[in-house]
Short mmCIF file of C-alpha atoms in Angstrom, two decimals:
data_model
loop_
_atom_site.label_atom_id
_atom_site.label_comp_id
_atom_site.label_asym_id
_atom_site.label_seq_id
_atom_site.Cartn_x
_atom_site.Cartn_y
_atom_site.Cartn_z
CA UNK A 905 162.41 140.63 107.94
CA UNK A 906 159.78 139.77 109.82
CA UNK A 907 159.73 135.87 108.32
CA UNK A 908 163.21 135.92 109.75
CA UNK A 909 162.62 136.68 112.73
CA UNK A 910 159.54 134.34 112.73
CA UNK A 911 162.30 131.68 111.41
CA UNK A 912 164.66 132.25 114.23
CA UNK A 913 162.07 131.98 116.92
CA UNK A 914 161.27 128.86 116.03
CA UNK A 915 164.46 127.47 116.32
CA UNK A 916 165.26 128.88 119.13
CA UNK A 917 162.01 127.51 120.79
CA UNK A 918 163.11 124.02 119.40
CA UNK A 919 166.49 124.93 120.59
CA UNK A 920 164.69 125.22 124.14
CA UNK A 921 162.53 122.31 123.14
CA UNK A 922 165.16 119.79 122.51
CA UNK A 923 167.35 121.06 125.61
CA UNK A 924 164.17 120.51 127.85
CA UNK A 925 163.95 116.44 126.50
CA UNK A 926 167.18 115.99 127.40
CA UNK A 927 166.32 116.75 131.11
CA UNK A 928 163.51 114.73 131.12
CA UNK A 929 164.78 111.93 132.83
CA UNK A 930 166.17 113.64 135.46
CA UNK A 931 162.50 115.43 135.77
CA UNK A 932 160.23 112.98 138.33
CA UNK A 933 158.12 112.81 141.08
CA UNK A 934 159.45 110.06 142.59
CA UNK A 935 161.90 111.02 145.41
CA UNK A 936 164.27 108.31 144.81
CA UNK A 937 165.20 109.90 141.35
CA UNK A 938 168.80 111.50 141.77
CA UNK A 939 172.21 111.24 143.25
CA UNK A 940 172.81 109.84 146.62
CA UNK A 941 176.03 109.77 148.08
CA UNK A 942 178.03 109.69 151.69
CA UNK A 943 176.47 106.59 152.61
CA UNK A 944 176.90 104.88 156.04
CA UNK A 945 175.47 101.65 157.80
CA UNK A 946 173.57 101.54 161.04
CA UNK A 947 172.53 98.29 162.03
CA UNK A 948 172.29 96.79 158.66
CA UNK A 949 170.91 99.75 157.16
CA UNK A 950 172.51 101.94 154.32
CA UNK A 951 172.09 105.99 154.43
CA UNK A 952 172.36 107.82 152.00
CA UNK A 953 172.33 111.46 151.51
CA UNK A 954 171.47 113.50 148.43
CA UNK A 955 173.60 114.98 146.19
CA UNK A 956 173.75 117.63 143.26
CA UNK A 957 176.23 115.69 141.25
CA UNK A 958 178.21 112.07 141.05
CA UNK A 959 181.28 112.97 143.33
CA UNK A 960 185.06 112.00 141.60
CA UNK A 961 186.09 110.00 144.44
CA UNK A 962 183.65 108.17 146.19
CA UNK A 963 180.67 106.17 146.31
CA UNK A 964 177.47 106.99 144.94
CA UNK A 965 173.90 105.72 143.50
CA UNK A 966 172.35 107.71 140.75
CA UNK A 967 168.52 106.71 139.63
CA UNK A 968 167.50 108.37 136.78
CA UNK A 969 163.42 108.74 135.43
CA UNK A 970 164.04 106.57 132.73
CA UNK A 971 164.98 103.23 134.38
CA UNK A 972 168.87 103.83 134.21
CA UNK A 973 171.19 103.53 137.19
CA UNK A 974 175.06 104.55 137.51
CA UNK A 975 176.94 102.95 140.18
CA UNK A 976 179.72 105.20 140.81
CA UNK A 977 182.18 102.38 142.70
CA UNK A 978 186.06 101.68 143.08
CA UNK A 979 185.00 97.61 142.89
CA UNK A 980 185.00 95.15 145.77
CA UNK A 981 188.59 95.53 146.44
CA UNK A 982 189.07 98.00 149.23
CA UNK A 983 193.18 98.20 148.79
CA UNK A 984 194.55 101.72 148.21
CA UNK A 985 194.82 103.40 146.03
CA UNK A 986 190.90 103.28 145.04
CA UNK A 987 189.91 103.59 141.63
CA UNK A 988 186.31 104.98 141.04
CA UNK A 989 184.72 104.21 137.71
CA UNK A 990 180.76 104.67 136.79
CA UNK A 991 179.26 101.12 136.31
CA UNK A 992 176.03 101.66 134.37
CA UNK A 993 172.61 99.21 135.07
CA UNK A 994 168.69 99.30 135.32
CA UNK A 995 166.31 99.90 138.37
CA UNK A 996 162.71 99.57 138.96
CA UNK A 997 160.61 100.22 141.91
CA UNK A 998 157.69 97.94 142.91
CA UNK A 999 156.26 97.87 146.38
CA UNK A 1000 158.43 99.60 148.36
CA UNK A 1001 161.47 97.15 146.78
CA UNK A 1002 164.40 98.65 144.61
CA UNK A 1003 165.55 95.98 142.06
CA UNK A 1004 168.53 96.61 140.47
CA UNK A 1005 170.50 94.79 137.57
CA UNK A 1006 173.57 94.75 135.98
CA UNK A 1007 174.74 93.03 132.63
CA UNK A 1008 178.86 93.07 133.90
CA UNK A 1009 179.26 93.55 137.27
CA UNK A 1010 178.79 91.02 140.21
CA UNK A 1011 176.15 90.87 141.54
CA UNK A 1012 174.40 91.56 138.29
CA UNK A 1013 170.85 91.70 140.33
CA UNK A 1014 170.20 93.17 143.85
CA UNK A 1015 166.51 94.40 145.58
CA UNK A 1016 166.99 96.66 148.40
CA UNK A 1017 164.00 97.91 150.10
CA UNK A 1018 163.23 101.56 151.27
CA UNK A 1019 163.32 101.92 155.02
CA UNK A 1020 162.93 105.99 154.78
CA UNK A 1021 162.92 108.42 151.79
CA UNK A 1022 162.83 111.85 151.85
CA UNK A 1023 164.15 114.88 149.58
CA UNK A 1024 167.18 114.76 151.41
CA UNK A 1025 167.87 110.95 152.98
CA UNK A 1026 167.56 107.65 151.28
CA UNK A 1027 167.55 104.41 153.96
CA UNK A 1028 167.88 101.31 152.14
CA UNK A 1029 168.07 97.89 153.56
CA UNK A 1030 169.08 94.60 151.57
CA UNK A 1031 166.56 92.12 150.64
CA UNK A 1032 168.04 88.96 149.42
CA UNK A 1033 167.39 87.43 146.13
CA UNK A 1034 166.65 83.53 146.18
CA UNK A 1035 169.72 82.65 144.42
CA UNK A 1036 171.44 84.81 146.85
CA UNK A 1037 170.05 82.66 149.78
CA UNK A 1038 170.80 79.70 148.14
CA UNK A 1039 174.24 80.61 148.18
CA UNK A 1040 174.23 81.80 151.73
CA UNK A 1041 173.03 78.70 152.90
CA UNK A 1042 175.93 76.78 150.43
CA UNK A 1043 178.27 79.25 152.20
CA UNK A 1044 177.28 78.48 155.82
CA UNK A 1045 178.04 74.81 154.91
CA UNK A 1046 181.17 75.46 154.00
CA UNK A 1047 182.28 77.12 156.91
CA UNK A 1048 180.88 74.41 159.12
CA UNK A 1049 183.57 71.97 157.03
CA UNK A 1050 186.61 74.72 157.46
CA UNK A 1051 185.63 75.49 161.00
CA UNK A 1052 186.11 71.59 162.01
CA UNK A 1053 188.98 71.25 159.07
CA UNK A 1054 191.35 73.19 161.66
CA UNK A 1055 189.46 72.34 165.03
CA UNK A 1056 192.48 71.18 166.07
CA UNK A 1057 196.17 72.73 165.48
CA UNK A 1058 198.48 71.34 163.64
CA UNK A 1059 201.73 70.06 164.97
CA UNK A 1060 202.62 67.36 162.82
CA UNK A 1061 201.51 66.66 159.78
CA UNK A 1062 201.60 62.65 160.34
CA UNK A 1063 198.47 63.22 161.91
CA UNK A 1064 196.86 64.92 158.73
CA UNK A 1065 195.24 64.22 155.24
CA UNK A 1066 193.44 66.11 152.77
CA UNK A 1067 190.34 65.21 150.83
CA UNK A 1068 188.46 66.98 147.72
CA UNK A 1069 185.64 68.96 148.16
CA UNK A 1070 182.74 70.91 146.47
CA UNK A 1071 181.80 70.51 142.54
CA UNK A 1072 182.40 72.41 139.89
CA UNK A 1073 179.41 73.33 137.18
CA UNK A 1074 181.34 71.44 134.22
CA UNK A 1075 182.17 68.38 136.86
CA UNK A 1076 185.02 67.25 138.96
CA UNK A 1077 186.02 69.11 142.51
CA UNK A 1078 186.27 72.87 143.50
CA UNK A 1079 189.57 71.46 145.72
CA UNK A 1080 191.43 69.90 148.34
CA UNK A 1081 191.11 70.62 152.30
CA UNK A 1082 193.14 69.11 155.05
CA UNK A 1083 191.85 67.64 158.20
CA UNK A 1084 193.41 66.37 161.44
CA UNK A 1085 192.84 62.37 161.25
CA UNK A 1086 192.05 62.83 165.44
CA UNK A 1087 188.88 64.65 164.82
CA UNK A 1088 185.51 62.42 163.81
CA UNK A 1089 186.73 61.66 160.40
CA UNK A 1090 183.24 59.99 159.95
CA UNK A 1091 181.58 62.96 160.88
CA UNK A 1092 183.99 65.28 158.92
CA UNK A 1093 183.70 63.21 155.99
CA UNK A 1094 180.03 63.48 155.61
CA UNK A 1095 179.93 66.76 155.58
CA UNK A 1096 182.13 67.26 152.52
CA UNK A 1097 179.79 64.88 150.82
CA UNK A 1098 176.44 66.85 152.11
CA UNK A 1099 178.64 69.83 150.84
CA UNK A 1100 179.42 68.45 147.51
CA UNK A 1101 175.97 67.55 147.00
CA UNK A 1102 174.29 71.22 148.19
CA UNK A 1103 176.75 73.00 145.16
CA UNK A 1104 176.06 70.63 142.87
CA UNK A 1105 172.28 70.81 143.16
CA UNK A 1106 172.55 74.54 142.87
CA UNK A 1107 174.62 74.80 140.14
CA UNK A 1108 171.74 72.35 138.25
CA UNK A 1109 169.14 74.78 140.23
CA UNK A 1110 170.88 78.26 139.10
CA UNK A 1111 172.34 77.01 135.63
CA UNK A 1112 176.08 77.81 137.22
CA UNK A 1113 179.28 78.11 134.70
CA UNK A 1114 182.44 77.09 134.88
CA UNK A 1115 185.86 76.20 133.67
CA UNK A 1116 186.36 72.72 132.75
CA UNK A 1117 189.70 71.86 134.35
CA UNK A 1118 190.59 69.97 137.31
CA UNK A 1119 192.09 71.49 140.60
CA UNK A 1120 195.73 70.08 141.05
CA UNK A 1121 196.07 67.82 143.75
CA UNK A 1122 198.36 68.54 146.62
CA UNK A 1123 201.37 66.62 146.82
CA UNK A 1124 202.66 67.04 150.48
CA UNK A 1125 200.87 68.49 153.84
CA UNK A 1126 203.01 70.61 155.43
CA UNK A 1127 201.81 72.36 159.48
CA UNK A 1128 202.87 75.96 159.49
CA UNK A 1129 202.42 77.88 162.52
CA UNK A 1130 199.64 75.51 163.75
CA UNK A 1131 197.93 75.60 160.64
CA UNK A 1132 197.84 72.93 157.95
CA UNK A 1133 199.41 73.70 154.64
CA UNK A 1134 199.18 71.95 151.59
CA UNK A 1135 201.90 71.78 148.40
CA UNK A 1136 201.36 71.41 145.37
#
């Protein structure tokens, strides 16, 4: 009797045993490890507040001891009715910095660093890979090109054109853009090439994928409202 007795003891301390590994990763020192949810933005800051549990519908970052991170997210489009699904990645924590990856989601890497921690609030601002300023800057370019592409409105589309811009990874254009022929065409023109050139050298720079095919190019140039239009 008494063997068992001895027997079940022991089981039921590796019972206990194996239940208390399984909590091991949510078992840490650090303060960031847990579930932080209802977060809001104050002048480029995130807040977070923490959180028993991953809430059903809404957003929420989970750290856990042993390097995982769940992403509990609807996905960059905002249109009802929201979707919330757990996207699953890694995190580390190295001075002060919060680097996060993912192998299937976009971005797949982010750093964040931690303005304020505490058991109950999590501040986290963004800090900017160099890829990710790379792309910024390609970004800015671009919207110097659109900005003058419609400087001027469009009332009849004798006075308009359209050129190709950008480059694809595997070659050949990202598009076509229209311009007004009374703005500085020279001007306009170069800037399209300095464009061209910027995503080309980071797609070499960043190793940058893409499909192989060709953008169609627009037929007719239509002016719609005051904007330029172009068929295909």
């Amino acid at each position: 009797m008494k063997k068992i007795l001895f027997a079940i003891s022991v089981i039921i301390c590796f019972m206990n045993m194996k239940c208390s590994d399984e909590n091991i990763e949510e078992a840490s020192d650090n303060l960031l490890v847990g579930t932080w949810v209802e977060s809001t933005y104050d002048n480029g800051k995130i807040v977070y507040k923490k959180s028993e549990s991953i809430p059903d519908e809404d957003y929420s970052l989970t750290f856990k001891a042993n390097g995982k991170l769940i992403l509990r997210s609807s996905g960059w489009c905002g249109t009802p009715p929201l979707v919330f699904y757990n996207q699953e990645g890694r995190w580390q924590l190295e001075n002060n910095i919060v680097s996060i990856s993912y192998e299937d989601f976009y971005p797949t890497s982010t750093s964040w660093a931690i303005v304020s921690l505490t058991n109950d609030e999590l501040v986290l601002e963004r800090e900017y890979t160099e890829q990710e300023k790379d792309h910024q800057a390609l970004m800015e370019l671009y919207e110097e090109v659109s900005a003058l592409s419609i400087s001027v409105p469009c009332t009849d589309a004798n006075d308009w054109t359209f050129t190709a811009y950008g480059s694809k990874a595997c070659g050949g254009p990202q598009g076509y853009i229209a311009y007004s022929t009374k703005i500085d065409v020279a001007s306009f023109l170069d800037k399209i090439e300095a464009y061209t050139e910027a995503e080309k050298a980071y797609n070499i720079k960043w190793e940058i994928i893409s499909t192989c095919d060709l953008p169609a190019q627009p037929k007719i140039l239509e002016c719609h409202y005051g904007y330029p239009v172009l068929k295909y």
